mmCIF file of C-alpha atoms and ligand atoms in Angstrom:
data_model
loop_
_atom_site.group_PDB
_atom_site.id
_atom_site.type_symbol
_atom_site.label_atom_id
_atom_site.label_comp_id
_atom_site.label_asym_id
_atom_site.label_seq_id
_atom_site.Cartn_x
_atom_site.Cartn_y
_atom_site.Cartn_z
ATOM 1 C CA MET A 1 -5.796 -9.801 -15.408
ATOM 2 C CA ALA A 2 -5.921 -9.213 -18.973
ATOM 3 C CA GLN A 3 -2.442 -8.660 -19.003
ATOM 4 C CA LEU A 4 -1.355 -12.125 -17.447
ATOM 5 C CA HIS A 5 -3.883 -13.767 -20.039
ATOM 6 C CA ARG A 6 -2.385 -11.851 -22.892
ATOM 7 C CA ASP A 7 0.923 -13.165 -21.927
ATOM 8 C CA ALA A 8 -0.388 -16.466 -21.753
ATOM 9 C CA LEU A 9 -2.252 -16.812 -24.994
ATOM 10 C CA ALA A 10 0.945 -15.191 -26.899
ATOM 11 C CA GLY A 11 2.658 -18.223 -25.530
ATOM 12 C CA GLN A 12 -0.084 -20.450 -27.000
ATOM 13 C CA GLN A 13 -0.508 -18.941 -30.562
ATOM 14 C CA ARG A 14 -0.071 -23.017 -31.922
ATOM 15 C CA ARG A 15 -3.336 -23.361 -30.047
ATOM 16 C CA PHE A 16 -5.356 -19.968 -30.746
ATOM 17 C CA ASP A 17 -4.971 -17.469 -33.330
ATOM 18 C CA VAL A 18 -6.285 -14.351 -31.652
ATOM 19 C CA VAL A 19 -8.329 -12.453 -34.121
ATOM 20 C CA ALA A 20 -9.560 -9.581 -32.062
ATOM 21 C CA ALA A 21 -9.714 -7.845 -28.508
ATOM 22 C CA VAL A 22 -12.694 -6.208 -27.125
ATOM 23 C CA ASP A 23 -12.837 -3.201 -24.655
ATOM 24 C CA PRO A 24 -14.807 -0.053 -24.362
ATOM 25 C CA VAL A 25 -11.750 1.428 -23.573
ATOM 26 C CA PRO A 26 -10.049 1.763 -27.203
ATOM 27 C CA GLU A 27 -6.497 1.633 -25.588
ATOM 28 C CA ARG A 28 -6.958 -1.235 -23.635
ATOM 29 C CA ALA A 29 -8.317 -2.987 -26.981
ATOM 30 C CA ALA A 30 -5.508 -1.925 -28.622
ATOM 31 C CA GLU A 31 -2.674 -2.692 -26.084
ATOM 32 C CA PHE A 32 -3.920 -6.317 -25.896
ATOM 33 C CA ALA A 33 -4.569 -6.621 -30.253
ATOM 34 C CA ALA A 34 -0.548 -5.299 -30.350
ATOM 35 C CA ALA A 35 0.552 -8.290 -28.976
ATOM 36 C CA PHE A 36 -1.123 -10.761 -31.843
ATOM 37 C CA ARG A 37 -0.691 -9.978 -35.567
ATOM 38 C CA GLY A 38 -3.425 -9.300 -37.177
ATOM 39 C CA ALA A 39 -5.715 -9.072 -34.529
ATOM 40 C CA ARG A 40 -8.084 -5.767 -34.321
ATOM 41 C CA PRO A 41 -9.081 -3.807 -31.321
ATOM 42 C CA VAL A 42 -13.161 -3.422 -31.058
ATOM 43 C CA ARG A 43 -15.333 -2.006 -28.318
ATOM 44 C CA GLU A 44 -18.135 -4.589 -28.429
ATOM 45 C CA VAL A 45 -18.117 -8.462 -28.754
ATOM 46 C CA SER A 46 -21.363 -8.161 -31.332
ATOM 47 C CA GLU A 47 -18.428 -6.786 -33.777
ATOM 48 C CA VAL A 48 -16.470 -9.820 -33.650
ATOM 49 C CA VAL A 49 -18.740 -12.876 -32.823
ATOM 50 C CA ASP A 50 -19.165 -13.833 -36.148
ATOM 51 C CA ASP A 51 -15.267 -13.928 -36.761
ATOM 52 C CA ILE A 52 -14.530 -16.474 -33.748
ATOM 53 C CA ASP A 53 -14.850 -19.949 -32.434
ATOM 54 C CA ALA A 54 -14.105 -19.122 -29.012
ATOM 55 C CA ALA A 55 -13.487 -16.243 -26.448
ATOM 56 C CA LEU A 56 -11.791 -15.584 -23.009
ATOM 57 C CA VAL A 57 -14.176 -13.112 -21.131
ATOM 58 C CA ILE A 58 -11.781 -11.276 -18.740
ATOM 59 C CA ALA A 59 -14.400 -8.514 -17.804
ATOM 60 C CA PRO A 60 -16.006 -7.039 -14.626
ATOM 61 C CA HIS A 61 -18.399 -9.592 -13.021
ATOM 62 C CA HIS A 62 -21.367 -7.435 -13.707
ATOM 63 C CA VAL A 63 -20.697 -7.859 -17.437
ATOM 64 C CA HIS A 64 -20.122 -11.708 -17.669
ATOM 65 C CA HIS A 65 -23.457 -12.537 -18.046
ATOM 66 C CA ASP A 66 -24.486 -10.045 -20.937
ATOM 67 C CA VAL A 67 -21.186 -10.655 -22.732
ATOM 68 C CA GLY A 68 -21.274 -14.541 -22.014
ATOM 69 C CA LEU A 69 -24.929 -14.829 -23.236
ATOM 70 C CA ARG A 70 -24.020 -12.979 -26.759
ATOM 71 C CA LEU A 71 -21.342 -15.300 -27.258
ATOM 72 C CA LEU A 72 -22.785 -18.472 -26.270
ATOM 73 C CA GLN A 73 -26.131 -18.052 -27.842
ATOM 74 C CA SER A 74 -24.354 -17.626 -30.987
ATOM 75 C CA GLY A 75 -22.610 -21.283 -30.183
ATOM 76 C CA ARG A 76 -19.155 -19.921 -29.219
ATOM 77 C CA HIS A 77 -16.998 -21.439 -26.882
ATOM 78 C CA VAL A 78 -16.381 -19.339 -23.424
ATOM 79 C CA LEU A 79 -13.657 -19.345 -21.349
ATOM 80 C CA MET A 80 -15.222 -17.176 -18.463
ATOM 81 C CA GLU A 81 -13.090 -15.342 -15.529
ATOM 82 C CA LYS A 82 -14.288 -16.216 -12.305
ATOM 83 C CA PRO A 83 -16.929 -15.981 -10.595
ATOM 84 C CA LEU A 84 -19.100 -17.228 -13.445
ATOM 85 C CA ALA A 85 -21.699 -14.423 -12.795
ATOM 86 C CA LEU A 86 -23.574 -12.319 -10.013
ATOM 87 C CA ASP A 87 -26.075 -14.541 -8.906
ATOM 88 C CA GLU A 88 -27.770 -17.929 -9.488
ATOM 89 C CA GLN A 89 -30.397 -16.998 -12.174
ATOM 90 C CA GLU A 90 -27.279 -15.511 -14.506
ATOM 91 C CA CYS A 91 -25.590 -18.154 -13.861
ATOM 92 C CA ARG A 92 -28.431 -20.708 -14.846
ATOM 93 C CA ASP A 93 -28.788 -18.388 -18.053
ATOM 94 C CA LEU A 94 -25.008 -18.672 -19.095
ATOM 95 C CA ILE A 95 -25.404 -22.784 -18.619
ATOM 96 C CA ARG A 96 -28.607 -23.056 -20.525
ATOM 97 C CA ALA A 97 -27.356 -20.857 -23.285
ATOM 98 C CA SER A 98 -24.216 -23.013 -23.598
ATOM 99 C CA GLY A 99 -26.170 -26.651 -23.852
ATOM 100 C CA ALA A 100 -28.400 -24.893 -26.261
ATOM 101 C CA GLY A 101 -25.929 -23.124 -28.627
ATOM 102 C CA GLY A 102 -23.201 -26.301 -28.005
ATOM 103 C CA GLY A 103 -20.517 -23.686 -27.020
ATOM 104 C CA ILE A 104 -18.398 -25.147 -24.114
ATOM 105 C CA LEU A 105 -18.599 -22.932 -21.182
ATOM 106 C CA MET A 106 -15.262 -22.998 -18.712
ATOM 107 C CA VAL A 107 -14.927 -21.090 -15.835
ATOM 108 C CA ALA A 108 -11.406 -20.072 -15.167
ATOM 109 C CA TYR A 109 -10.030 -21.354 -11.780
ATOM 110 C CA PRO A 110 -6.294 -21.835 -12.584
ATOM 111 C CA MET A 111 -5.624 -23.167 -9.433
ATOM 112 C CA ARG A 112 -7.110 -26.617 -10.898
ATOM 113 C CA TYR A 113 -4.304 -26.676 -13.767
ATOM 114 C CA HIS A 114 -1.701 -25.486 -11.173
ATOM 115 C CA PRO A 115 1.195 -28.253 -11.055
ATOM 116 C CA LEU A 116 1.664 -27.758 -7.498
ATOM 117 C CA VAL A 117 -1.989 -28.238 -6.687
ATOM 118 C CA LEU A 118 -2.169 -31.066 -8.779
ATOM 119 C CA SER A 119 0.655 -32.447 -7.040
ATOM 120 C CA LEU A 120 -1.184 -31.873 -3.860
ATOM 121 C CA ARG A 121 -4.134 -33.595 -4.736
ATOM 122 C CA ASP A 122 -2.494 -36.675 -6.146
ATOM 123 C CA GLN A 123 -0.710 -36.769 -2.717
ATOM 124 C CA VAL A 124 -3.797 -36.492 -0.868
ATOM 125 C CA ARG A 125 -5.509 -39.242 -3.524
ATOM 126 C CA SER A 126 -2.229 -41.453 -2.802
ATOM 127 C CA GLY A 127 -3.343 -41.452 0.923
ATOM 128 C CA VAL A 128 0.446 -40.432 1.920
ATOM 129 C CA VAL A 129 -0.907 -38.190 4.982
ATOM 130 C CA GLY A 130 -3.673 -41.077 5.633
ATOM 131 C CA GLU A 131 -7.267 -39.507 6.472
ATOM 132 C CA VAL A 132 -7.702 -35.974 5.808
ATOM 133 C CA PHE A 133 -9.411 -34.181 9.127
ATOM 134 C CA GLN A 134 -8.076 -30.507 7.959
ATOM 135 C CA MET A 135 -7.470 -28.480 5.288
ATOM 136 C CA SER A 136 -6.552 -24.919 5.828
ATOM 137 C CA ILE A 137 -5.902 -22.070 3.131
ATOM 138 C CA TRP A 138 -4.619 -18.950 3.391
ATOM 139 C CA THR A 139 -4.447 -16.154 0.954
ATOM 140 C CA GLU A 140 -2.767 -12.938 2.203
ATOM 141 C CA GLN A 141 -2.920 -10.094 -0.462
ATOM 142 C CA TYR A 142 -3.031 -6.378 -0.565
ATOM 143 C CA THR A 143 -5.551 -5.344 -3.111
ATOM 144 C CA ARG A 144 -7.102 -1.748 -3.511
ATOM 145 C CA TYR A 145 -8.628 -0.774 -6.567
ATOM 146 C CA ALA A 146 -9.250 3.102 -7.419
ATOM 147 C CA ASP A 147 -12.074 4.157 -5.631
ATOM 148 C CA ALA A 148 -14.732 4.007 -8.559
ATOM 149 C CA HIS A 149 -13.565 0.791 -9.512
ATOM 150 C CA TRP A 150 -16.265 -1.900 -9.975
ATOM 151 C CA ALA A 151 -14.524 -4.204 -7.816
ATOM 152 C CA ASN A 152 -14.968 -2.244 -4.406
ATOM 153 C CA ARG A 153 -19.106 -2.484 -5.118
ATOM 154 C CA ARG A 154 -21.448 -5.067 -3.637
ATOM 155 C CA SER A 155 -23.221 -4.487 -6.845
ATOM 156 C CA THR A 156 -20.849 -5.237 -9.440
ATOM 157 C CA VAL A 157 -18.396 -7.472 -7.606
ATOM 158 C CA GLY A 158 -21.428 -9.596 -6.535
ATOM 159 C CA GLY A 159 -20.150 -9.567 -2.479
ATOM 160 C CA GLY A 160 -17.084 -8.918 -1.321
ATOM 161 C CA GLN A 161 -13.318 -10.459 -1.242
ATOM 162 C CA LEU A 162 -15.201 -14.071 -0.296
ATOM 163 C CA PHE A 163 -17.071 -13.941 -3.522
ATOM 164 C CA SER A 164 -14.598 -12.107 -5.969
ATOM 165 C CA HIS A 165 -11.302 -13.988 -4.905
ATOM 166 C CA GLY A 166 -12.334 -16.969 -2.101
ATOM 167 C CA CYS A 167 -14.424 -18.617 -4.742
ATOM 168 C CA HIS A 168 -10.888 -19.973 -5.740
ATOM 169 C CA TYR A 169 -10.669 -21.584 -2.711
ATOM 170 C CA ILE A 170 -14.194 -23.059 -1.581
ATOM 171 C CA ASP A 171 -13.801 -24.483 -5.237
ATOM 172 C CA LEU A 172 -10.418 -25.904 -4.297
ATOM 173 C CA LEU A 173 -11.974 -27.269 -0.718
ATOM 174 C CA VAL A 174 -14.710 -29.075 -2.202
ATOM 175 C CA TRP A 175 -12.623 -30.475 -5.000
ATOM 176 C CA LEU A 176 -10.356 -32.184 -2.711
ATOM 177 C CA LEU A 177 -12.896 -32.827 0.380
ATOM 178 C CA GLY A 178 -15.862 -33.240 -1.213
ATOM 179 C CA GLU A 179 -19.480 -33.096 0.131
ATOM 180 C CA PRO A 180 -20.007 -29.976 2.551
ATOM 181 C CA VAL A 181 -22.369 -30.556 5.114
ATOM 182 C CA ARG A 182 -22.357 -26.879 6.935
ATOM 183 C CA GLY A 183 -20.185 -23.839 7.536
ATOM 184 C CA SER A 184 -19.623 -20.189 8.567
ATOM 185 C CA HIS A 185 -18.465 -17.246 7.348
ATOM 186 C CA LEU A 186 -17.324 -14.155 8.794
ATOM 187 C CA GLY A 187 -16.322 -11.081 7.090
ATOM 188 C CA THR A 188 -15.244 -7.493 8.251
ATOM 189 C CA ARG A 189 -14.698 -4.138 6.101
ATOM 190 C CA ARG A 190 -12.111 -3.276 8.834
ATOM 191 C CA GLY A 191 -8.683 -2.742 7.270
ATOM 192 C CA THR A 192 -10.170 -2.271 3.715
ATOM 193 C CA GLU A 193 -12.920 0.147 4.296
ATOM 194 C CA TRP A 194 -12.590 1.006 0.629
ATOM 195 C CA MET A 195 -14.715 -2.341 -0.025
ATOM 196 C CA GLU A 196 -18.566 -1.943 0.068
ATOM 197 C CA GLY A 197 -18.729 -5.506 1.299
ATOM 198 C CA GLU A 198 -15.720 -7.777 3.319
ATOM 199 C CA GLY A 199 -12.292 -7.247 2.411
ATOM 200 C CA THR A 200 -11.349 -9.790 4.753
ATOM 201 C CA SER A 201 -13.042 -13.347 5.468
ATOM 202 C CA ASN A 202 -12.964 -16.488 7.578
ATOM 203 C CA VAL A 203 -14.641 -19.645 6.366
ATOM 204 C CA GLN A 204 -14.932 -22.771 8.215
ATOM 205 C CA ILE A 205 -16.387 -25.708 6.317
ATOM 206 C CA GLU A 206 -17.411 -29.163 7.609
ATOM 207 C CA PHE A 207 -17.441 -32.224 5.419
ATOM 208 C CA ALA A 208 -19.497 -35.445 5.167
ATOM 209 C CA SER A 209 -16.437 -37.387 5.610
ATOM 210 C CA GLY A 210 -15.941 -35.504 8.995
ATOM 211 C CA ALA A 211 -12.894 -33.161 7.963
ATOM 212 C CA LEU A 212 -13.135 -29.499 7.953
ATOM 213 C CA GLY A 213 -11.870 -26.844 5.733
ATOM 214 C CA TYR A 214 -10.988 -23.335 6.351
ATOM 215 C CA HIS A 215 -10.119 -20.251 4.361
ATOM 216 C CA PHE A 216 -8.571 -16.987 5.537
ATOM 217 C CA GLY A 217 -8.604 -14.525 2.694
ATOM 218 C CA THR A 218 -7.651 -11.006 2.943
ATOM 219 C CA TRP A 219 -6.984 -7.729 0.515
ATOM 220 C CA GLY A 220 -5.816 -5.603 3.490
ATOM 221 C CA ALA A 221 -2.608 -7.707 4.386
ATOM 222 C CA ARG A 222 0.231 -4.829 4.853
ATOM 223 C CA ALA A 223 2.552 -7.324 5.188
ATOM 224 C CA THR A 224 2.431 -11.394 5.038
ATOM 225 C CA ARG A 225 4.242 -14.607 6.287
ATOM 226 C CA LEU A 226 1.672 -17.358 5.140
ATOM 227 C CA GLY A 227 1.277 -15.740 1.880
ATOM 228 C CA TYR A 228 -0.747 -18.188 -0.282
ATOM 229 C CA ARG A 229 -0.451 -21.340 1.783
ATOM 230 C CA ILE A 230 -2.329 -24.806 1.765
ATOM 231 C CA HIS A 231 -2.068 -27.140 4.559
ATOM 232 C CA VAL A 232 -3.241 -30.530 4.592
ATOM 233 C CA HIS A 233 -3.402 -32.531 8.136
ATOM 234 C CA GLY A 234 -4.148 -36.300 8.107
ATOM 235 C CA THR A 235 -3.629 -39.062 10.113
ATOM 236 C CA SER A 236 -0.399 -39.651 8.992
ATOM 237 C CA GLY A 237 1.039 -36.413 8.252
ATOM 238 C CA LEU A 238 1.191 -32.683 6.728
ATOM 239 C CA LEU A 239 1.198 -31.682 2.915
ATOM 240 C CA ASP A 240 2.101 -27.934 3.158
ATOM 241 C CA ALA A 241 1.949 -26.257 -0.400
ATOM 242 C CA ASP A 242 3.562 -22.719 -0.593
ATOM 243 C CA ILE A 243 2.255 -21.066 -3.643
ATOM 244 C CA ILE A 244 4.396 -18.285 -3.886
ATOM 245 C CA GLU A 245 7.553 -20.450 -3.033
ATOM 246 C CA GLY A 246 6.264 -23.258 -5.422
ATOM 247 C CA ARG A 247 7.121 -25.695 -3.098
ATOM 248 C CA LEU A 248 5.245 -28.545 -1.724
ATOM 249 C CA ARG A 249 6.531 -30.594 1.223
ATOM 250 C CA LEU A 250 5.099 -33.553 2.850
ATOM 251 C CA SER A 251 6.045 -34.020 6.696
ATOM 252 C CA ALA A 252 5.388 -37.538 7.900
ATOM 253 C CA GLY A 253 7.278 -40.418 9.677
ATOM 254 C CA GLY A 254 9.525 -37.908 11.719
ATOM 255 C CA ARG A 255 10.873 -35.841 8.534
ATOM 256 C CA THR A 256 9.798 -33.612 6.102
ATOM 257 C CA ARG A 257 10.904 -33.593 2.422
ATOM 258 C CA THR A 258 9.725 -31.385 -0.626
ATOM 259 C CA ILE A 259 7.692 -33.257 -3.018
ATOM 260 C CA THR A 260 7.274 -30.760 -5.717
ATOM 261 C CA GLN A 261 8.910 -27.777 -6.988
ATOM 262 C CA VAL A 262 7.763 -25.575 -9.303
ATOM 263 C CA ASN A 263 7.931 -22.183 -10.519
ATOM 264 C CA GLY A 264 6.337 -19.989 -8.069
ATOM 265 C CA HIS A 265 5.921 -16.838 -10.174
ATOM 266 C CA ASP A 266 4.019 -18.462 -13.130
ATOM 267 C CA LYS A 267 0.201 -18.602 -12.322
ATOM 268 C CA TYR A 268 0.177 -21.351 -15.079
ATOM 269 C CA LEU A 269 -2.654 -19.611 -16.888
ATOM 270 C CA ALA A 270 -0.902 -21.525 -20.243
ATOM 271 C CA HIS A 271 -2.067 -24.818 -18.778
ATOM 272 C CA GLU A 272 -5.385 -23.582 -18.079
ATOM 273 C CA LEU A 273 -5.720 -22.251 -21.723
ATOM 274 C CA GLU A 274 -4.163 -25.679 -23.170
ATOM 275 C CA HIS A 275 -6.996 -27.099 -21.526
ATOM 276 C CA PHE A 276 -9.770 -25.224 -23.007
ATOM 277 C CA ALA A 277 -8.301 -25.883 -26.478
ATOM 278 C CA ASP A 278 -7.852 -29.702 -25.343
ATOM 279 C CA VAL A 279 -11.598 -29.893 -25.004
ATOM 280 C CA ILE A 280 -12.331 -27.656 -27.776
ATOM 281 C CA ASP A 281 -10.930 -30.224 -29.629
ATOM 282 C CA GLY A 282 -12.547 -33.170 -28.083
ATOM 283 C CA ARG A 283 -9.190 -34.242 -26.495
ATOM 284 C CA ALA A 284 -10.137 -33.586 -22.896
ATOM 285 C CA VAL A 285 -12.796 -33.416 -20.782
ATOM 286 C CA LEU A 286 -13.773 -30.223 -19.064
ATOM 287 C CA ARG A 287 -12.729 -30.093 -15.347
ATOM 288 C CA THR A 288 -13.808 -26.612 -14.373
ATOM 289 C CA ASP A 289 -17.360 -27.009 -15.510
ATOM 290 C CA ALA A 290 -19.895 -24.005 -15.084
ATOM 291 C CA GLU A 291 -22.062 -26.500 -13.079
ATOM 292 C CA THR A 292 -19.526 -27.277 -10.607
ATOM 293 C CA ALA A 293 -18.463 -23.552 -10.212
ATOM 294 C CA LEU A 294 -22.377 -22.849 -9.925
ATOM 295 C CA ARG A 295 -22.171 -24.968 -6.697
ATOM 296 C CA GLY A 296 -19.235 -23.525 -5.296
ATOM 297 C CA LEU A 297 -20.808 -20.073 -5.778
ATOM 298 C CA GLN A 298 -24.047 -21.440 -4.122
ATOM 299 C CA ILE A 299 -21.920 -22.691 -1.033
ATOM 300 C CA ILE A 300 -20.803 -18.687 -0.903
ATOM 301 C CA TRP A 301 -24.512 -17.229 -1.148
ATOM 302 C CA ARG A 302 -25.439 -19.622 1.917
ATOM 303 C CA LEU A 303 -22.851 -18.668 3.727
ATOM 304 C CA TYR A 304 -23.660 -14.912 3.255
ATOM 305 C CA GLU A 305 -27.073 -15.567 4.227
ATOM 306 C CA ALA A 306 -26.254 -17.158 7.476
ATOM 307 C CA ALA A 307 -23.889 -14.855 8.385
ATOM 308 C CA ASP A 308 -26.570 -12.312 8.042
ATOM 309 C CA ALA A 309 -29.228 -14.397 9.937
ATOM 310 C CA GLY A 310 -26.648 -15.129 12.362
ATOM 311 C CA VAL A 311 -26.791 -18.903 11.992
ATOM 312 C CA VAL A 312 -24.710 -21.986 10.970
ATOM 313 C CA ALA A 313 -25.231 -22.474 6.944
ATOM 314 C CA ASP A 314 -26.855 -25.899 5.987
ATOM 315 C CA LEU A 315 -24.349 -26.947 2.819
ATOM 316 C CA ARG A 316 -26.465 -30.018 1.995
ATOM 317 C CA GLY A 317 -27.789 -30.992 -1.092
ATOM 318 C CA LEU A 318 -26.029 -29.222 -3.307
ATOM 319 C CA GLY A 319 -25.407 -32.112 -5.501
ATOM 320 C CA PHE A 320 -21.728 -33.178 -4.050
ATOM 321 C CA GLY A 321 -23.448 -35.880 -2.624
ATOM 322 C CA ASP A 322 -21.772 -38.563 -5.013
ATOM 323 C CA THR A 323 -18.646 -37.128 -3.582
ATOM 324 C CA ALA A 324 -19.472 -38.102 -0.172
ATOM 325 C CA GLY A 325 -17.434 -40.780 1.902
ATOM 326 C CA SER A 326 -13.769 -40.926 2.322
ATOM 327 C CA VAL A 327 -11.702 -38.110 1.700
ATOM 328 C CA THR A 328 -9.306 -39.649 -0.721
ATOM 329 C CA ALA A 329 -12.551 -41.138 -2.838
ATOM 330 C CA GLY A 330 -14.146 -37.784 -2.480
ATOM 331 C CA ILE A 331 -12.353 -36.034 -5.410
ATOM 332 C CA ILE A 332 -14.363 -34.758 -8.380
ATOM 333 C CA GLY A 333 -13.189 -33.911 -11.975
HETATM 334 N N1 NAD B 401 -7.804 -15.996 -11.757
HETATM 335 C C1 NAD B 401 -7.543 -14.991 -11.177
HETATM 336 O O1 NAD B 401 -6.244 -14.883 -10.302
HETATM 337 C C2 NAD B 401 -7.895 -13.553 -10.924
HETATM 338 C C3 NAD B 401 -7.316 -12.266 -10.950
HETATM 339 C C4 NAD B 401 -7.806 -10.867 -10.881
HETATM 340 C C5 NAD B 401 -9.122 -10.600 -11.780
HETATM 341 N N2 NAD B 401 -9.641 -11.927 -11.757
HETATM 342 C C6 NAD B 401 -11.152 -11.767 -12.905
HETATM 343 O O2 NAD B 401 -10.864 -11.287 -13.925
HETATM 344 C C7 NAD B 401 -11.811 -10.422 -14.528
HETATM 345 C C8 NAD B 401 -11.272 -9.081 -14.716
HETATM 346 O O3 NAD B 401 -11.093 -8.575 -13.846
HETATM 347 P P1 NAD B 401 -9.890 -7.275 -13.530
HETATM 348 O O4 NAD B 401 -9.207 -7.227 -12.317
HETATM 349 O O5 NAD B 401 -8.656 -7.477 -14.717
HETATM 350 O O6 NAD B 401 -10.681 -6.044 -13.824
HETATM 351 P P2 NAD B 401 -10.337 -4.637 -14.971
HETATM 352 O O7 NAD B 401 -11.512 -3.791 -14.118
HETATM 353 O O8 NAD B 401 -8.975 -4.387 -14.374
HETATM 354 O O9 NAD B 401 -10.409 -4.877 -16.041
HETATM 355 C C9 NAD B 401 -11.727 -5.178 -16.777
HETATM 356 C C10 NAD B 401 -11.828 -4.986 -18.059
HETATM 357 O O10 NAD B 401 -12.939 -5.329 -18.496
HETATM 358 C C11 NAD B 401 -13.275 -3.773 -19.641
HETATM 359 N N3 NAD B 401 -14.604 -4.032 -19.423
HETATM 360 C C12 NAD B 401 -15.537 -3.812 -18.935
HETATM 361 N N4 NAD B 401 -16.901 -4.092 -20.009
HETATM 362 C C13 NAD B 401 -16.701 -4.326 -21.046
HETATM 363 C C14 NAD B 401 -17.376 -5.531 -21.685
HETATM 364 N N5 NAD B 401 -18.354 -5.154 -21.852
HETATM 365 N N6 NAD B 401 -16.438 -6.050 -22.782
HETATM 366 C C15 NAD B 401 -15.454 -6.101 -22.606
HETATM 367 N N7 NAD B 401 -14.660 -5.595 -21.651
HETATM 368 C C16 NAD B 401 -15.064 -5.182 -21.079
HETATM 369 C C17 NAD B 401 -12.570 -2.884 -18.832
HETATM 370 O O11 NAD B 401 -13.021 -1.980 -19.638
HETATM 371 C C18 NAD B 401 -11.450 -3.148 -18.378
HETATM 372 O O12 NAD B 401 -10.597 -3.118 -19.437
HETATM 373 C C19 NAD B 401 -12.891 -10.591 -13.386
HETATM 374 O O13 NAD B 401 -13.713 -11.909 -13.587
HETATM 375 C C20 NAD B 401 -11.897 -11.081 -12.009
HETATM 376 O O14 NAD B 401 -12.469 -11.870 -10.948
HETATM 377 C C21 NAD B 401 -9.213 -13.023 -12.120
#
């Protein structure tokens, strides 16, 4: 992920002066730093913390807490790659440190800055498909890290595919559909035996509005037809976002038309970075804040616990209550 952020940062040098790249593996730090004139490669955050205003943390999940705390306790702004941290206590430590030190803590959920997803949200909000009753998200990819990689182990990744990757889509479901009520998750290692946790997961959530949300995510797809796809069904039609094709289509009133076309190869990380800069400059209100990110992770932890217990998860009381009611009014941020 560092390479993608490096390329996005390289296009944002008007907003960010990159002074250092940190990685315990020196050649990785050197490779990143080489893209920015004057940037120096270092091994530890403590070597640069006094020289910076802000940091982008693109590290393994089990180091988010320590690295994030070091930065936030020094009052630095942090854009933290998802998921925020491994467990609730770690997340709360980071949120508290942000509050105490005055640094902004933003979570990297780039889908919320992706123009296709923003267009989808605007269309849902406009009521063009009527009352939403089903939103489905498919993410089919083949992701296999080297055997000893941290992402394969529960203790370092924080769970499995759902926690590591599905957190983006749980975040999107609640962003568009509001207050979750109950849900279930079934995961499997079959087909992704290199993962200690699940490599494939199916999630279904019922929302207070009555709408249902679904996410199918896999790191084991040997081939895909759906790729990265979001469908929103409403009482007047269907919105179909094809993230890979970069196309949002509306089917309503007997015809289908393209509403938005963007570059499907772009992850639009530059938009996320620009938002981070805007928030630091006081020009924007933080969209992907740590409290909201924590609530999304709490959904996942409840889904995991319920799956282990063989019951349906109770997802009420997580603080999404103010977004209850109609789907079109149930959008936060
Ligand atoms: N938004 C997305 O689409 C997306 C996609 C992939 C990964 N990610 C996220 O990016 C983060 C990194 O994932 P990755 O796949 O790039 O991992 P990776 O293993 O490829 O890279 C992690 C890097 O962090 C370095 N590192 C380890 N400890 C460190 C420390 N204490 N300080 C500084 N650097 C340290 C490692 O040496 C390595 O170079 C994770 O949070 C992951 O979930 C996001």
